[in-house]
Amino acid sequence: MAIGIFDSGLGGLTVLDAVARAMPAMSFVYLGDNAHAPYGVRTAEDIFDLTCAGVERLWAEGCDLVVLACNTASAAALRRMQESWVPEDKRVLGVFVPLIEALTERQWGDNSPPREVAIKHVALFATPATVASRAFQRELAFRAVGVDVEAQPCGGVVDAIEEGDEMLAETLVRAHVEALKRRMPHPQAAVLGCTHYPLLQETFQEALGPEVRMYSQADLVAASLADYLERHPEFIGSGTTTRLLTTGSPERVSVKATQFFRRGVVFEAA
Ligand code: DGL
């Protein structure tokens, strides 16, 4: 048994890196649905169907616990999956809650009523589908009051990353930051609400300015997964190897991943 990590494409590798660093003895199977990326411009119905298919593929690999390392899938599909689709002996977790707990200074499982928190102005950068779902604002409202969220749908950024076009991705990030700053000139914190975006974290930080605190999910999700496995050791597998699967062309996806991560990354066909 291994832990499954799912994303529409390459972005979830930022989460896989962090969880593998936090739990080096653990075995993971990563599935990138590169054949269908980007998800961020698809309908919620489409995202639900594709995410369920990806999770079933990981279950077939023996991954009873799957982490959706994709905000778009977490925002548009996870709740419906958990309510009506995931069988009792399996678990599917998302990436939103650990991030929002960090932003609202909460420990895991602190379900006390929403309260005032230090951060009042948050810039959210995410895919169009994640922004449209308002899942981030909904989860935030359960935990905090008085936080002003300005969301920027970052069209084109995931496509540029999947195509390996770093220059276009950086240009688009600067344009999206400018657009957001016209509506919220002084955000205190910025949330990179798409697992592809940490690959461009420096560009986001440069465009936002050094005073803006950046929240990105990889390390937060890793800490939260380690905590979850301590409470649910039945999901810890016995394997030690990690495999990377893609629904796209393994050669092409390996080349793009190697380019962005600046180390050899080898995918196999899913
Ligand atoms: N990494 C996915 C996310 O976190 C990208 C979604 C997409 O494919 O557009 O939202």
PDB file of C-alpha atoms and ligand atoms in Angstrom:
ATOM      1  CA  MET A   1       0.000   0.000   0.000  1.00  0.00           C
ATOM      2  CA  ALA A   2       1.192   3.533  -0.789  1.00  0.00           C
ATOM      3  CA  ILE A   3      -0.249   7.018  -0.371  1.00  0.00           C
ATOM      4  CA  GLY A   4      -1.788   8.394  -3.557  1.00  0.00           C
ATOM      5  CA  ILE A   5      -1.176  11.976  -4.663  1.00  0.00           C
ATOM      6  CA  PHE A   6      -3.356  13.327  -7.462  1.00  0.00           C
ATOM      7  CA  ASP A   7      -3.212  16.461  -9.603  1.00  0.00           C
ATOM      8  CA  SER A   8      -4.414  17.527 -13.023  1.00  0.00           C
ATOM      9  CA  GLY A   9      -0.771  17.774 -14.105  1.00  0.00           C
ATOM     10  CA  LEU A  10       2.637  18.761 -12.781  1.00  0.00           C
ATOM     11  CA  GLY A  11       1.615  21.100  -9.945  1.00  0.00           C
ATOM     12  CA  GLY A  12       1.007  18.343  -7.396  1.00  0.00           C
ATOM     13  CA  LEU A  13       4.705  17.466  -7.614  1.00  0.00           C
ATOM     14  CA  THR A  14       5.317  20.524  -5.402  1.00  0.00           C
ATOM     15  CA  VAL A  15       3.183  18.770  -2.764  1.00  0.00           C
ATOM     16  CA  LEU A  16       4.763  15.350  -3.397  1.00  0.00           C
ATOM     17  CA  ASP A  17       8.234  16.880  -2.878  1.00  0.00           C
ATOM     18  CA  ALA A  18       7.213  18.295   0.493  1.00  0.00           C
ATOM     19  CA  VAL A  19       5.453  15.159   1.759  1.00  0.00           C
ATOM     20  CA  ALA A  20       8.329  12.928   0.624  1.00  0.00           C
ATOM     21  CA  ARG A  21      10.751  15.239   2.457  1.00  0.00           C
ATOM     22  CA  ALA A  22       8.631  15.127   5.613  1.00  0.00           C
ATOM     23  CA  MET A  23       8.117  11.320   5.411  1.00  0.00           C
ATOM     24  CA  PRO A  24      11.162   9.888   3.605  1.00  0.00           C
ATOM     25  CA  ALA A  25      10.384   6.263   4.499  1.00  0.00           C
ATOM     26  CA  MET A  26       6.893   6.375   2.971  1.00  0.00           C
ATOM     27  CA  SER A  27       5.863   5.069  -0.436  1.00  0.00           C
ATOM     28  CA  PHE A  28       3.842   7.325  -2.776  1.00  0.00           C
ATOM     29  CA  VAL A  29       2.146   6.921  -6.138  1.00  0.00           C
ATOM     30  CA  TYR A  30       1.649  10.213  -7.978  1.00  0.00           C
ATOM     31  CA  LEU A  31      -0.888  10.526 -10.775  1.00  0.00           C
ATOM     32  CA  GLY A  32      -0.892  13.553 -13.058  1.00  0.00           C
ATOM     33  CA  ASP A  33      -3.901  13.725 -15.376  1.00  0.00           C
ATOM     34  CA  ASN A  34      -1.825  15.652 -17.920  1.00  0.00           C
ATOM     35  CA  ALA A  35      -4.000  14.383 -20.790  1.00  0.00           C
ATOM     36  CA  HIS A  36      -6.857  16.504 -19.402  1.00  0.00           C
ATOM     37  CA  ALA A  37      -5.012  19.485 -17.857  1.00  0.00           C
ATOM     38  CA  PRO A  38      -5.846  22.224 -17.215  1.00  0.00           C
ATOM     39  CA  TYR A  39      -8.867  21.538 -15.009  1.00  0.00           C
ATOM     40  CA  GLY A  40      -9.237  25.201 -14.072  1.00  0.00           C
ATOM     41  CA  VAL A  41     -11.282  26.109 -17.131  1.00  0.00           C
ATOM     42  CA  ARG A  42     -13.601  23.071 -16.971  1.00  0.00           C
ATOM     43  CA  THR A  43     -17.089  22.772 -15.480  1.00  0.00           C
ATOM     44  CA  ALA A  44     -17.564  21.421 -11.953  1.00  0.00           C
ATOM     45  CA  GLU A  45     -19.235  18.313 -13.430  1.00  0.00           C
ATOM     46  CA  ASP A  46     -16.275  17.631 -15.673  1.00  0.00           C
ATOM     47  CA  ILE A  47     -13.783  18.179 -12.832  1.00  0.00           C
ATOM     48  CA  PHE A  48     -15.796  15.780 -10.635  1.00  0.00           C
ATOM     49  CA  ASP A  49     -15.764  13.022 -13.294  1.00  0.00           C
ATOM     50  CA  LEU A  50     -12.057  13.419 -14.079  1.00  0.00           C
ATOM     51  CA  THR A  51     -11.064  13.549 -10.412  1.00  0.00           C
ATOM     52  CA  CYS A  52     -13.096  10.416  -9.583  1.00  0.00           C
ATOM     53  CA  ALA A  53     -11.446   8.589 -12.501  1.00  0.00           C
ATOM     54  CA  GLY A  54      -7.981   9.639 -11.258  1.00  0.00           C
ATOM     55  CA  VAL A  55      -8.710   8.604  -7.681  1.00  0.00           C
ATOM     56  CA  GLU A  56     -10.035   5.210  -8.854  1.00  0.00           C
ATOM     57  CA  ARG A  57      -6.798   4.699 -10.784  1.00  0.00           C
ATOM     58  CA  LEU A  58      -4.838   5.331  -7.567  1.00  0.00           C
ATOM     59  CA  TRP A  59      -7.084   2.976  -5.601  1.00  0.00           C
ATOM     60  CA  ALA A  60      -6.217   0.332  -8.229  1.00  0.00           C
ATOM     61  CA  GLU A  61      -2.546   0.939  -7.279  1.00  0.00           C
ATOM     62  CA  GLY A  62      -3.425   0.072  -3.678  1.00  0.00           C
ATOM     63  CA  CYS A  63      -3.578   3.680  -2.440  1.00  0.00           C
ATOM     64  CA  ASP A  64      -6.471   3.606   0.039  1.00  0.00           C
ATOM     65  CA  LEU A  65      -5.637   7.174   1.038  1.00  0.00           C
ATOM     66  CA  VAL A  66      -5.464   9.743  -1.766  1.00  0.00           C
ATOM     67  CA  VAL A  67      -4.507  13.407  -1.379  1.00  0.00           C
ATOM     68  CA  LEU A  68      -5.962  15.726  -4.006  1.00  0.00           C
ATOM     69  CA  ALA A  69      -2.886  17.906  -4.497  1.00  0.00           C
ATOM     70  CA  CYS A  70      -5.041  20.119  -6.676  1.00  0.00           C
ATOM     71  CA  ASN A  71      -7.057  23.081  -5.432  1.00  0.00           C
ATOM     72  CA  THR A  72      -9.368  22.980  -8.422  1.00  0.00           C
ATOM     73  CA  ALA A  73     -10.365  19.360  -7.728  1.00  0.00           C
ATOM     74  CA  SER A  74     -10.523  20.062  -3.979  1.00  0.00           C
ATOM     75  CA  ALA A  75     -12.746  23.111  -4.559  1.00  0.00           C
ATOM     76  CA  ALA A  76     -15.022  21.747  -7.267  1.00  0.00           C
ATOM     77  CA  ALA A  77     -15.291  18.033  -6.466  1.00  0.00           C
ATOM     78  CA  LEU A  78     -14.038  16.975  -3.028  1.00  0.00           C
ATOM     79  CA  ARG A  79     -17.089  17.715  -0.933  1.00  0.00           C
ATOM     80  CA  ARG A  80     -19.414  15.886  -3.349  1.00  0.00           C
ATOM     81  CA  MET A  81     -16.968  12.942  -3.499  1.00  0.00           C
ATOM     82  CA  GLN A  82     -16.790  12.669   0.286  1.00  0.00           C
ATOM     83  CA  GLU A  83     -20.551  12.978   0.703  1.00  0.00           C
ATOM     84  CA  SER A  84     -21.665  10.529  -1.957  1.00  0.00           C
ATOM     85  CA  TRP A  85     -18.866   8.587  -3.573  1.00  0.00           C
ATOM     86  CA  VAL A  86     -15.897   7.592  -1.369  1.00  0.00           C
ATOM     87  CA  PRO A  87     -16.407   4.100   0.163  1.00  0.00           C
ATOM     88  CA  GLU A  88     -15.953   3.649   3.907  1.00  0.00           C
ATOM     89  CA  ASP A  89     -12.574   1.938   3.724  1.00  0.00           C
ATOM     90  CA  LYS A  90     -10.995   4.675   1.577  1.00  0.00           C
ATOM     91  CA  ARG A  91     -10.072   8.311   2.259  1.00  0.00           C
ATOM     92  CA  VAL A  92      -9.702  11.313  -0.029  1.00  0.00           C
ATOM     93  CA  LEU A  93      -8.212  14.490   1.468  1.00  0.00           C
ATOM     94  CA  GLY A  94      -7.843  17.978  -0.020  1.00  0.00           C
ATOM     95  CA  VAL A  95      -5.375  20.852   0.215  1.00  0.00           C
ATOM     96  CA  PHE A  96      -7.570  23.753   1.330  1.00  0.00           C
ATOM     97  CA  VAL A  97      -8.079  23.130   5.005  1.00  0.00           C
ATOM     98  CA  PRO A  98      -4.397  22.973   6.112  1.00  0.00           C
ATOM     99  CA  LEU A  99      -3.792  26.296   4.375  1.00  0.00           C
ATOM    100  CA  ILE A 100      -6.796  28.004   5.921  1.00  0.00           C
ATOM    101  CA  GLU A 101      -5.919  26.648   9.370  1.00  0.00           C
ATOM    102  CA  ALA A 102      -2.449  28.213   9.008  1.00  0.00           C
ATOM    103  CA  LEU A 103      -3.893  31.522   7.831  1.00  0.00           C
ATOM    104  CA  THR A 104      -6.355  31.619  10.720  1.00  0.00           C
ATOM    105  CA  GLU A 105      -3.806  30.497  13.348  1.00  0.00           C
ATOM    106  CA  ARG A 106      -5.681  27.268  14.178  1.00  0.00           C
ATOM    107  CA  GLN A 107      -4.504  23.832  15.181  1.00  0.00           C
ATOM    108  CA  TRP A 108      -5.929  20.782  13.414  1.00  0.00           C
ATOM    109  CA  GLY A 109      -9.501  20.039  14.384  1.00  0.00           C
ATOM    110  CA  ASP A 110     -10.091  23.316  16.251  1.00  0.00           C
ATOM    111  CA  ASN A 111     -13.797  23.694  15.493  1.00  0.00           C
ATOM    112  CA  SER A 112     -14.436  26.671  17.763  1.00  0.00           C
ATOM    113  CA  PRO A 113     -16.573  29.509  16.327  1.00  0.00           C
ATOM    114  CA  PRO A 114     -15.056  31.925  13.802  1.00  0.00           C
ATOM    115  CA  ARG A 115     -12.975  34.686  15.372  1.00  0.00           C
ATOM    116  CA  GLU A 116     -10.922  37.749  14.438  1.00  0.00           C
ATOM    117  CA  VAL A 117      -7.421  36.957  13.174  1.00  0.00           C
ATOM    118  CA  ALA A 118      -4.324  39.079  12.561  1.00  0.00           C
ATOM    119  CA  ILE A 119      -4.532  38.991   8.772  1.00  0.00           C
ATOM    120  CA  LYS A 120      -7.284  41.207   7.374  1.00  0.00           C
ATOM    121  CA  HIS A 121      -6.496  41.566   3.656  1.00  0.00           C
ATOM    122  CA  VAL A 122      -5.779  38.421   1.656  1.00  0.00           C
ATOM    123  CA  ALA A 123      -4.991  38.138  -2.033  1.00  0.00           C
ATOM    124  CA  LEU A 124      -6.027  34.759  -3.452  1.00  0.00           C
ATOM    125  CA  PHE A 125      -4.441  33.569  -6.700  1.00  0.00           C
ATOM    126  CA  ALA A 126      -6.122  30.485  -8.138  1.00  0.00           C
ATOM    127  CA  THR A 127      -7.566  28.940 -11.273  1.00  0.00           C
ATOM    128  CA  PRO A 128     -10.841  30.311 -12.698  1.00  0.00           C
ATOM    129  CA  ALA A 129     -12.756  27.206 -11.462  1.00  0.00           C
ATOM    130  CA  THR A 130     -11.366  27.513  -7.919  1.00  0.00           C
ATOM    131  CA  VAL A 131     -12.221  31.218  -7.773  1.00  0.00           C
ATOM    132  CA  ALA A 132     -15.727  30.565  -9.153  1.00  0.00           C
ATOM    133  CA  SER A 133     -16.370  27.853  -6.545  1.00  0.00           C
ATOM    134  CA  ARG A 134     -15.804  30.321  -3.655  1.00  0.00           C
ATOM    135  CA  ALA A 135     -14.644  27.259  -1.657  1.00  0.00           C
ATOM    136  CA  PHE A 136     -11.766  29.241  -0.142  1.00  0.00           C
ATOM    137  CA  GLN A 137     -14.055  31.978   1.170  1.00  0.00           C
ATOM    138  CA  ARG A 138     -16.514  29.354   2.475  1.00  0.00           C
ATOM    139  CA  GLU A 139     -13.830  27.446   4.422  1.00  0.00           C
ATOM    140  CA  LEU A 140     -12.385  30.719   5.694  1.00  0.00           C
ATOM    141  CA  ALA A 141     -15.782  31.931   6.928  1.00  0.00           C
ATOM    142  CA  PHE A 142     -16.072  28.826   9.163  1.00  0.00           C
ATOM    143  CA  ARG A 143     -12.921  29.939  10.991  1.00  0.00           C
ATOM    144  CA  ALA A 144     -12.439  33.703  10.773  1.00  0.00           C
ATOM    145  CA  VAL A 145     -14.436  36.929  10.700  1.00  0.00           C
ATOM    146  CA  GLY A 146     -13.486  40.248   9.160  1.00  0.00           C
ATOM    147  CA  VAL A 147     -11.062  38.946   6.538  1.00  0.00           C
ATOM    148  CA  ASP A 148     -11.294  40.675   3.194  1.00  0.00           C
ATOM    149  CA  VAL A 149     -10.424  38.278   0.324  1.00  0.00           C
ATOM    150  CA  GLU A 150      -9.719  39.539  -3.181  1.00  0.00           C
ATOM    151  CA  ALA A 151      -9.488  36.662  -5.639  1.00  0.00           C
ATOM    152  CA  GLN A 152      -7.670  36.733  -8.965  1.00  0.00           C
ATOM    153  CA  PRO A 153      -8.493  33.995 -11.492  1.00  0.00           C
ATOM    154  CA  CYS A 154      -5.104  33.387 -13.096  1.00  0.00           C
ATOM    155  CA  GLY A 155      -6.126  32.255 -16.581  1.00  0.00           C
ATOM    156  CA  GLY A 156      -3.354  30.780 -18.697  1.00  0.00           C
ATOM    157  CA  VAL A 157      -0.741  30.160 -15.993  1.00  0.00           C
ATOM    158  CA  VAL A 158      -1.321  26.395 -15.636  1.00  0.00           C
ATOM    159  CA  ASP A 159      -1.386  25.998 -19.443  1.00  0.00           C
ATOM    160  CA  ALA A 160       1.949  27.809 -19.731  1.00  0.00           C
ATOM    161  CA  ILE A 161       3.526  25.593 -17.033  1.00  0.00           C
ATOM    162  CA  GLU A 162       2.183  22.410 -18.611  1.00  0.00           C
ATOM    163  CA  GLU A 163       3.585  23.599 -21.957  1.00  0.00           C
ATOM    164  CA  GLY A 164       6.945  24.296 -20.315  1.00  0.00           C
ATOM    165  CA  ASP A 165       6.774  27.995 -21.285  1.00  0.00           C
ATOM    166  CA  GLU A 166       8.378  29.625 -18.247  1.00  0.00           C
ATOM    167  CA  MET A 167       8.599  33.076 -19.806  1.00  0.00           C
ATOM    168  CA  LEU A 168       4.905  33.196 -20.649  1.00  0.00           C
ATOM    169  CA  ALA A 169       4.039  31.860 -17.185  1.00  0.00           C
ATOM    170  CA  GLU A 170       6.078  34.647 -15.533  1.00  0.00           C
ATOM    171  CA  THR A 171       4.574  37.343 -17.752  1.00  0.00           C
ATOM    172  CA  LEU A 172       1.073  36.139 -16.932  1.00  0.00           C
ATOM    173  CA  VAL A 173       1.823  36.049 -13.191  1.00  0.00           C
ATOM    174  CA  ARG A 174       2.987  39.696 -13.264  1.00  0.00           C
ATOM    175  CA  ALA A 175      -0.142  40.723 -15.169  1.00  0.00           C
ATOM    176  CA  HIS A 176      -2.410  38.873 -12.712  1.00  0.00           C
ATOM    177  CA  VAL A 177      -0.666  40.442  -9.704  1.00  0.00           C
ATOM    178  CA  GLU A 178      -1.071  43.915 -11.269  1.00  0.00           C
ATOM    179  CA  ALA A 179      -4.768  43.243 -11.915  1.00  0.00           C
ATOM    180  CA  LEU A 180      -5.307  42.194  -8.315  1.00  0.00           C
ATOM    181  CA  LYS A 181      -3.361  45.140  -6.909  1.00  0.00           C
ATOM    182  CA  ARG A 182      -5.655  47.529  -8.757  1.00  0.00           C
ATOM    183  CA  ARG A 183      -8.503  46.161  -6.606  1.00  0.00           C
ATOM    184  CA  MET A 184      -6.487  45.521  -3.409  1.00  0.00           C
ATOM    185  CA  PRO A 185      -3.382  47.757  -3.405  1.00  0.00           C
ATOM    186  CA  HIS A 186      -1.948  46.499  -0.084  1.00  0.00           C
ATOM    187  CA  PRO A 187      -2.639  42.842   0.632  1.00  0.00           C
ATOM    188  CA  GLN A 188      -1.007  41.588   3.855  1.00  0.00           C
ATOM    189  CA  ALA A 189      -0.918  37.990   2.708  1.00  0.00           C
ATOM    190  CA  ALA A 190      -1.071  36.188  -0.595  1.00  0.00           C
ATOM    191  CA  VAL A 191      -2.341  32.648  -1.022  1.00  0.00           C
ATOM    192  CA  LEU A 192      -1.012  30.606  -3.911  1.00  0.00           C
ATOM    193  CA  GLY A 193      -4.219  28.614  -4.285  1.00  0.00           C
ATOM    194  CA  CYS A 194      -3.027  26.347  -7.063  1.00  0.00           C
ATOM    195  CA  THR A 195      -0.328  23.732  -6.603  1.00  0.00           C
ATOM    196  CA  HIS A 196       1.301  24.748  -9.887  1.00  0.00           C
ATOM    197  CA  TYR A 197       2.016  28.269  -8.625  1.00  0.00           C
ATOM    198  CA  PRO A 198       4.856  27.523  -6.150  1.00  0.00           C
ATOM    199  CA  LEU A 199       6.932  26.899  -9.281  1.00  0.00           C
ATOM    200  CA  LEU A 200       6.602  30.671  -9.832  1.00  0.00           C
ATOM    201  CA  GLN A 201       6.753  31.718  -6.185  1.00  0.00           C
ATOM    202  CA  GLU A 202       9.683  34.103  -6.734  1.00  0.00           C
ATOM    203  CA  THR A 203       7.835  35.896  -9.523  1.00  0.00           C
ATOM    204  CA  PHE A 204       4.732  36.258  -7.331  1.00  0.00           C
ATOM    205  CA  GLN A 205       6.849  37.575  -4.437  1.00  0.00           C
ATOM    206  CA  GLU A 206       8.740  40.050  -6.643  1.00  0.00           C
ATOM    207  CA  ALA A 207       5.533  41.382  -8.176  1.00  0.00           C
ATOM    208  CA  LEU A 208       3.766  41.641  -4.814  1.00  0.00           C
ATOM    209  CA  GLY A 209       6.690  43.107  -2.875  1.00  0.00           C
ATOM    210  CA  PRO A 210       8.700  41.687   0.044  1.00  0.00           C
ATOM    211  CA  GLU A 211       6.237  42.870   2.710  1.00  0.00           C
ATOM    212  CA  VAL A 212       3.486  40.509   1.504  1.00  0.00           C
ATOM    213  CA  ARG A 213       3.521  37.190   3.359  1.00  0.00           C
ATOM    214  CA  MET A 214       3.181  34.283   0.974  1.00  0.00           C
ATOM    215  CA  TYR A 215       1.233  31.147   1.884  1.00  0.00           C
ATOM    216  CA  SER A 216       1.843  28.130  -0.281  1.00  0.00           C
ATOM    217  CA  GLN A 217       0.490  24.722   0.420  1.00  0.00           C
ATOM    218  CA  ALA A 218       3.189  22.126   0.018  1.00  0.00           C
ATOM    219  CA  ASP A 219       4.736  22.212   3.501  1.00  0.00           C
ATOM    220  CA  LEU A 220       1.403  22.849   5.216  1.00  0.00           C
ATOM    221  CA  VAL A 221      -0.162  19.833   3.489  1.00  0.00           C
ATOM    222  CA  ALA A 222       2.887  17.697   4.365  1.00  0.00           C
ATOM    223  CA  ALA A 223       2.622  18.593   8.060  1.00  0.00           C
ATOM    224  CA  SER A 224      -1.109  17.976   8.067  1.00  0.00           C
ATOM    225  CA  LEU A 225      -0.711  14.591   6.306  1.00  0.00           C
ATOM    226  CA  ALA A 226       1.958  13.490   8.805  1.00  0.00           C
ATOM    227  CA  ASP A 227      -0.424  14.430  11.602  1.00  0.00           C
ATOM    228  CA  TYR A 228      -3.307  12.561   9.909  1.00  0.00           C
ATOM    229  CA  LEU A 229      -1.200   9.396   9.521  1.00  0.00           C
ATOM    230  CA  GLU A 230      -0.254   9.503  13.176  1.00  0.00           C
ATOM    231  CA  ARG A 231      -3.943   9.406  14.003  1.00  0.00           C
ATOM    232  CA  HIS A 232      -4.743   6.868  11.234  1.00  0.00           C
ATOM    233  CA  PRO A 233      -1.719   4.543  10.983  1.00  0.00           C
ATOM    234  CA  GLU A 234      -3.838   1.960   9.116  1.00  0.00           C
ATOM    235  CA  PHE A 235      -3.227   4.016   5.953  1.00  0.00           C
ATOM    236  CA  ILE A 236       0.571   3.802   6.234  1.00  0.00           C
ATOM    237  CA  GLY A 237       1.777   1.289   3.654  1.00  0.00           C
ATOM    238  CA  SER A 238       4.778  -1.007   3.742  1.00  0.00           C
ATOM    239  CA  GLY A 239       6.415  -0.017   0.431  1.00  0.00           C
ATOM    240  CA  THR A 240       9.363   2.371   0.154  1.00  0.00           C
ATOM    241  CA  THR A 241       9.461   3.295  -3.531  1.00  0.00           C
ATOM    242  CA  THR A 242       7.708   6.225  -5.180  1.00  0.00           C
ATOM    243  CA  ARG A 243       6.258   6.066  -8.699  1.00  0.00           C
ATOM    244  CA  LEU A 244       5.049   8.829 -10.979  1.00  0.00           C
ATOM    245  CA  LEU A 245       2.193   8.062 -13.385  1.00  0.00           C
ATOM    246  CA  THR A 246       0.671  10.232 -16.086  1.00  0.00           C
ATOM    247  CA  THR A 247      -2.334   9.935 -18.359  1.00  0.00           C
ATOM    248  CA  GLY A 248      -0.370  11.993 -20.889  1.00  0.00           C
ATOM    249  CA  SER A 249       2.721  11.063 -22.878  1.00  0.00           C
ATOM    250  CA  PRO A 250       5.322   9.888 -20.318  1.00  0.00           C
ATOM    251  CA  GLU A 251       8.226  11.145 -22.460  1.00  0.00           C
ATOM    252  CA  ARG A 252       6.773  14.602 -22.968  1.00  0.00           C
ATOM    253  CA  VAL A 253       5.608  14.998 -19.358  1.00  0.00           C
ATOM    254  CA  SER A 254       9.025  13.820 -18.047  1.00  0.00           C
ATOM    255  CA  VAL A 255      10.778  16.461 -20.181  1.00  0.00           C
ATOM    256  CA  LYS A 256       8.498  19.297 -18.989  1.00  0.00           C
ATOM    257  CA  ALA A 257       8.760  18.208 -15.338  1.00  0.00           C
ATOM    258  CA  THR A 258      12.556  17.931 -15.562  1.00  0.00           C
ATOM    259  CA  GLN A 259      12.670  21.444 -17.033  1.00  0.00           C
ATOM    260  CA  PHE A 260      10.544  23.035 -14.296  1.00  0.00           C
ATOM    261  CA  PHE A 261      11.963  21.101 -11.347  1.00  0.00           C
ATOM    262  CA  ARG A 262      15.556  21.311 -12.624  1.00  0.00           C
ATOM    263  CA  ARG A 263      16.288  17.658 -11.845  1.00  0.00           C
ATOM    264  CA  GLY A 264      15.553  14.351 -13.571  1.00  0.00           C
ATOM    265  CA  VAL A 265      11.855  13.475 -13.205  1.00  0.00           C
ATOM    266  CA  VAL A 266      10.649  10.261 -14.866  1.00  0.00           C
ATOM    267  CA  PHE A 267       6.981   9.428 -15.444  1.00  0.00           C
ATOM    268  CA  GLU A 268       5.435   6.124 -16.498  1.00  0.00           C
ATOM    269  CA  ALA A 269       2.177   5.643 -18.407  1.00  0.00           C
ATOM    270  CA  ALA A 270      -0.850   5.369 -16.101  1.00  0.00           C
TER     271      ALA A 270
HETATM  272  N1  DGL B   1      -2.676  22.282  -9.672  1.00  0.00           N
HETATM  273  C1  DGL B   1      -4.073  22.523  -9.949  1.00  0.00           C
HETATM  274  C2  DGL B   1      -4.641  23.355  -8.794  1.00  0.00           C
HETATM  275  O1  DGL B   1      -4.084  23.312  -7.700  1.00  0.00           O
HETATM  276  C3  DGL B   1      -4.197  23.107 -11.310  1.00  0.00           C
HETATM  277  C4  DGL B   1      -5.544  23.056 -11.870  1.00  0.00           C
HETATM  278  C5  DGL B   1      -5.636  23.085 -13.366  1.00  0.00           C
HETATM  279  O2  DGL B   1      -5.347  22.056 -13.974  1.00  0.00           O
HETATM  280  O3  DGL B   1      -6.063  24.104 -13.900  1.00  0.00           O
HETATM  281  O4  DGL B   1      -5.638  24.025  -8.908  1.00  0.00           O
END
